Short mmCIF file of C-alpha atoms in Angstrom, two decimals:
data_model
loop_
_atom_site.label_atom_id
_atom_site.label_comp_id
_atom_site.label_asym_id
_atom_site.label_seq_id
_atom_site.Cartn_x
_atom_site.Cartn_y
_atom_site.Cartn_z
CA UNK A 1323 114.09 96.55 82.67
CA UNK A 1324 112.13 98.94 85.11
CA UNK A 1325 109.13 97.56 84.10
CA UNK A 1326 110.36 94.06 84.83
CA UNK A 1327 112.05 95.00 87.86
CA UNK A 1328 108.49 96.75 89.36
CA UNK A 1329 106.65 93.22 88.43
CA UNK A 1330 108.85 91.36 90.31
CA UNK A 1331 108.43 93.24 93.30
CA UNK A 1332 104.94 93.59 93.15
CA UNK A 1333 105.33 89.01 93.14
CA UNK A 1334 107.50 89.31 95.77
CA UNK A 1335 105.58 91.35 98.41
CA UNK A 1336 103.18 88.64 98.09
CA UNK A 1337 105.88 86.17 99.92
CA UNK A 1338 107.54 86.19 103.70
CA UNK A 1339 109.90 84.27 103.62
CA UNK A 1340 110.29 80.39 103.40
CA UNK A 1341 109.61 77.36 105.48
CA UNK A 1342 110.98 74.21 106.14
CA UNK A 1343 109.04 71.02 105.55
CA UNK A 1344 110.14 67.25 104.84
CA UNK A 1345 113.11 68.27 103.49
CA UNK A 1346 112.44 71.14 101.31
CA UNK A 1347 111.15 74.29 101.72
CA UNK A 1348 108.12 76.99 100.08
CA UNK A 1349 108.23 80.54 99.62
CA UNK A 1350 105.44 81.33 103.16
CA UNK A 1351 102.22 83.11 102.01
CA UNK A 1352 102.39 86.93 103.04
CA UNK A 1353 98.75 86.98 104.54
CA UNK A 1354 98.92 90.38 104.99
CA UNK A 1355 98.82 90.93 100.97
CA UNK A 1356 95.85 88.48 101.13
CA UNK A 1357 92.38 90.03 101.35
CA UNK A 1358 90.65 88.46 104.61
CA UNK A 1359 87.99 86.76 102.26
CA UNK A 1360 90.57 84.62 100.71
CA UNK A 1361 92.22 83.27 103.91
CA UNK A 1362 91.30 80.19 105.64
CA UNK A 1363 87.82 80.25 108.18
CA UNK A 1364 85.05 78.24 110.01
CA UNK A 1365 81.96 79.95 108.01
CA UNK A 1366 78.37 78.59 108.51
CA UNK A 1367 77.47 76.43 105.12
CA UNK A 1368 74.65 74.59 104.88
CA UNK A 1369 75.06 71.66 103.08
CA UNK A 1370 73.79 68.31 102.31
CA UNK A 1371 77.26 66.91 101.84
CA UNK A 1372 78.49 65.00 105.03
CA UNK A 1373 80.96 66.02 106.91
CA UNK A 1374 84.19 64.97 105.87
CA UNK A 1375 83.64 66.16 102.31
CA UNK A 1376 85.23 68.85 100.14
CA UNK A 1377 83.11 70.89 98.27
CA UNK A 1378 84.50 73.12 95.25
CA UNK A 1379 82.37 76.36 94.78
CA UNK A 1380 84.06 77.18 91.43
CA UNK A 1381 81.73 80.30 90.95
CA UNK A 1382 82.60 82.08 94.16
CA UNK A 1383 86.41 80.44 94.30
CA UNK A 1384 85.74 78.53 97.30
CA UNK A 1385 86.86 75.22 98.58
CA UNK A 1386 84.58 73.88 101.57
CA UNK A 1387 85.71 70.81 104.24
CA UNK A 1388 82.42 70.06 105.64
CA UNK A 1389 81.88 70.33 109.34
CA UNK A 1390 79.16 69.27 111.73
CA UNK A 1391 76.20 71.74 112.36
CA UNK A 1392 76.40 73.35 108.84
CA UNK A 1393 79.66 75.07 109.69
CA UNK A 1394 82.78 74.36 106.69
CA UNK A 1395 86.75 75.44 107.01
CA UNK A 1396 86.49 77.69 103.93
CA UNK A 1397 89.56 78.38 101.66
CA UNK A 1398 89.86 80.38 99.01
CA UNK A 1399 91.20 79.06 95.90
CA UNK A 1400 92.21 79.77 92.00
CA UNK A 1401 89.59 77.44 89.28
CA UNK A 1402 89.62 76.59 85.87
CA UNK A 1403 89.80 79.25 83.85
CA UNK A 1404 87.41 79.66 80.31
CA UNK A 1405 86.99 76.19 78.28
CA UNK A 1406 89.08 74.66 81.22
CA UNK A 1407 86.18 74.33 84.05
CA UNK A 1408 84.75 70.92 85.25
CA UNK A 1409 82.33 70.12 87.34
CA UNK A 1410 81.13 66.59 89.16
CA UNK A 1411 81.60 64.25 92.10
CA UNK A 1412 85.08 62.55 92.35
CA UNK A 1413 87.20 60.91 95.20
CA UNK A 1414 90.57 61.86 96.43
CA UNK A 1415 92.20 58.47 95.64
CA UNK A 1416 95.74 59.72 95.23
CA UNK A 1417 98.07 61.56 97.86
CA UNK A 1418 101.39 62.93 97.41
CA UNK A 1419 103.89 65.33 99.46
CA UNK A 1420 106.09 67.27 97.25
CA UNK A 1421 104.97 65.43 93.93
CA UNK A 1422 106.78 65.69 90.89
CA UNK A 1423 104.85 67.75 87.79
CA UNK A 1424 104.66 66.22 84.41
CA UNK A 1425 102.30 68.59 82.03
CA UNK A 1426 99.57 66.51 80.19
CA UNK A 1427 100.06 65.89 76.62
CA UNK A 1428 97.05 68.36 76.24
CA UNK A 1429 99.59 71.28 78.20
CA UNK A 1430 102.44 70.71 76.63
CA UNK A 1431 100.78 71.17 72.81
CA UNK A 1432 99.06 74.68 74.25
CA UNK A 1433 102.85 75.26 75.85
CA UNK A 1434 105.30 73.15 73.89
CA UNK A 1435 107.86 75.52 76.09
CA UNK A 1436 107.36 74.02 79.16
CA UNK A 1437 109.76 71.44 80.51
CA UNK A 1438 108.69 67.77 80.62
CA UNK A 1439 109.15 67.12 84.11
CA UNK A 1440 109.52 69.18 87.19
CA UNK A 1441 111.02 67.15 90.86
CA UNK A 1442 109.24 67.65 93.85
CA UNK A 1443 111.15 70.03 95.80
CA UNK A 1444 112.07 72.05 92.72
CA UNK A 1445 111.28 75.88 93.30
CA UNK A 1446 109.65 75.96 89.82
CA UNK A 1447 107.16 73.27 90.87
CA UNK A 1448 103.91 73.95 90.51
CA UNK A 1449 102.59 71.72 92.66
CA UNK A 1450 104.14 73.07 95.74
CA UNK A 1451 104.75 70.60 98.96
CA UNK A 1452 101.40 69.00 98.44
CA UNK A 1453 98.97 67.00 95.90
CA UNK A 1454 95.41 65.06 95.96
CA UNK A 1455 94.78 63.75 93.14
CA UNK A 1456 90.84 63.41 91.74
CA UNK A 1457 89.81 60.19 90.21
CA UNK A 1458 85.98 59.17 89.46
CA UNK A 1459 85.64 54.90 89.04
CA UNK A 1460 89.20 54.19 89.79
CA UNK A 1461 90.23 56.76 86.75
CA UNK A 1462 92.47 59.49 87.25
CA UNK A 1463 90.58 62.51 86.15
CA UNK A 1464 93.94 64.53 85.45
CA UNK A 1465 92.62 67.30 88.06
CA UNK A 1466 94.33 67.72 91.50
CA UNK A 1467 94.29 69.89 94.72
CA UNK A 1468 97.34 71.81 95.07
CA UNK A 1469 99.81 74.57 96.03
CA UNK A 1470 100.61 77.55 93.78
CA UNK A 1471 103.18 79.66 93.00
CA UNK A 1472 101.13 82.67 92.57
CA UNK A 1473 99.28 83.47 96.02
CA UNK A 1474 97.52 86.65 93.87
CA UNK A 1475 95.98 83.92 91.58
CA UNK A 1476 93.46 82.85 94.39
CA UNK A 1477 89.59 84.12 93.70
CA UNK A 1478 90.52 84.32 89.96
CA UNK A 1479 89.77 81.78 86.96
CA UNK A 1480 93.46 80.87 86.57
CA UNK A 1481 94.13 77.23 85.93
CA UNK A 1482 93.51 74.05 83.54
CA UNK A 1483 90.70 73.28 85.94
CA UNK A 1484 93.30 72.27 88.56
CA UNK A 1485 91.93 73.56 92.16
CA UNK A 1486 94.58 76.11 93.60
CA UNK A 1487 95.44 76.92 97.05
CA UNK A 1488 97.71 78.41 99.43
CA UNK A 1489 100.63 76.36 100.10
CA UNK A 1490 99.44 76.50 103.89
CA UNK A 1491 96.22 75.60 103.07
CA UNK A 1492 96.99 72.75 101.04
CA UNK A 1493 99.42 71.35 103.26
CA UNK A 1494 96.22 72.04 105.72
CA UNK A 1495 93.77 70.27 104.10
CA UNK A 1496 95.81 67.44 103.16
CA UNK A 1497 96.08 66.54 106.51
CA UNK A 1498 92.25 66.58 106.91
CA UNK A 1499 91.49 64.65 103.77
CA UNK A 1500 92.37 60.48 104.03
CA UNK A 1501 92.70 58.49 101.16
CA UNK A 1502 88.74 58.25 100.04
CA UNK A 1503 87.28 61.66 100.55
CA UNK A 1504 84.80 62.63 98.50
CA UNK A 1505 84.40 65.81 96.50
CA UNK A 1506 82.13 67.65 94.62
CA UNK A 1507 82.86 70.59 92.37
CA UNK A 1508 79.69 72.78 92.22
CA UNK A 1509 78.95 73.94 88.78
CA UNK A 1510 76.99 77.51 89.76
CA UNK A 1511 75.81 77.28 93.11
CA UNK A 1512 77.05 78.50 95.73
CA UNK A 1513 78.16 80.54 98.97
CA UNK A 1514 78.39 84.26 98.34
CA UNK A 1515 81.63 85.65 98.48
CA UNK A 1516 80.32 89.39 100.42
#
């Protein structure tokens, strides 16, 4: 029970708190438990990319919105972990606030314990408030942009090649991002983290 008890408030330091938004509400990102690298920033990139475009840097655990005059708002994010990684152009073709979860067929064999739907709005959501959904030729590509539930999983190889963020940030970008964008996931190059 210690142990237990010491884990869960390591978790919780990570949090401050919850906000408000359409109708439900997120556990608010203690940025102060965040290492500055992580967090949200205009950074010079160059790119060829136009503006407009994300760009996934999967080796550094970046996620780049282009900007004009090879600047990018950088955010950090959690990647694909080992035999889950992807990499390729796509378009953001679906958008959702406060999606439901279902687990892929593919999930749910590697995790038969995991339930078989999740609401939007539910505090067990992995999603979070906000999804964009990757598709490449009008094909759902079964990745997505999206919140997490574990703010100390950003920089790390954490996911099923989902592309994690802040709750903030996603909520953030999402707002950026119409219908359309493109993206590119970067398979080794990319910005370095120092």
């Amino acid at each position: 029970m210690p142990q237990f008890a010491q884990a869960s408030a390591a978790a919780n330091a990570y949090f401050n708190g919850y906000q408000e938004d359409n109708g439900f509400q997120y556990r608010r990102t203690n940025f102060k438990k965040i290492k500055p690298v992580w967090q949200r920033q205009m950074v010079k990139y160059f790119s060829p990319e136009p503006p407009g475009t994300v760009v996934v840097d999967t080796t550094n655990h970046f996620l780049y919105w282009i900007w004009e005059n090879n600047t990018a708002l950088r955010y950090g994010v959690g990647v694909g972990k080992e035999g889950f990684k992807w990499y390729g152009r796509a378009r953001i073709d679906r958008k959702a606030l406060w999606p439901r979860w279902v687990p892929p067929p593919e999930m749910l064999k590697r995790q038969p314990d995991l339930p078989r739907r999740v609401e939007g709005g539910a505090a067990n959501n992995p999603l979070g408030p906000r999804a964009l959904y990757l598709y490449r030729d009008g094909r759902d590509l079964g990745y997505r942009l999206h919140s997490t539930l574990e703010p100390w999983s950003i920089g790390h190889d954490v996911s099923s090649g989902c592309i994690r963020m802040f709750p903030e940030d996603v909520i953030d970008l999402y707002q950026r991002c119409p219908k359309g964008t493109a993206v590119l996931v970067l398979e080794h190059l990319g910005a370095n983290a120092g």
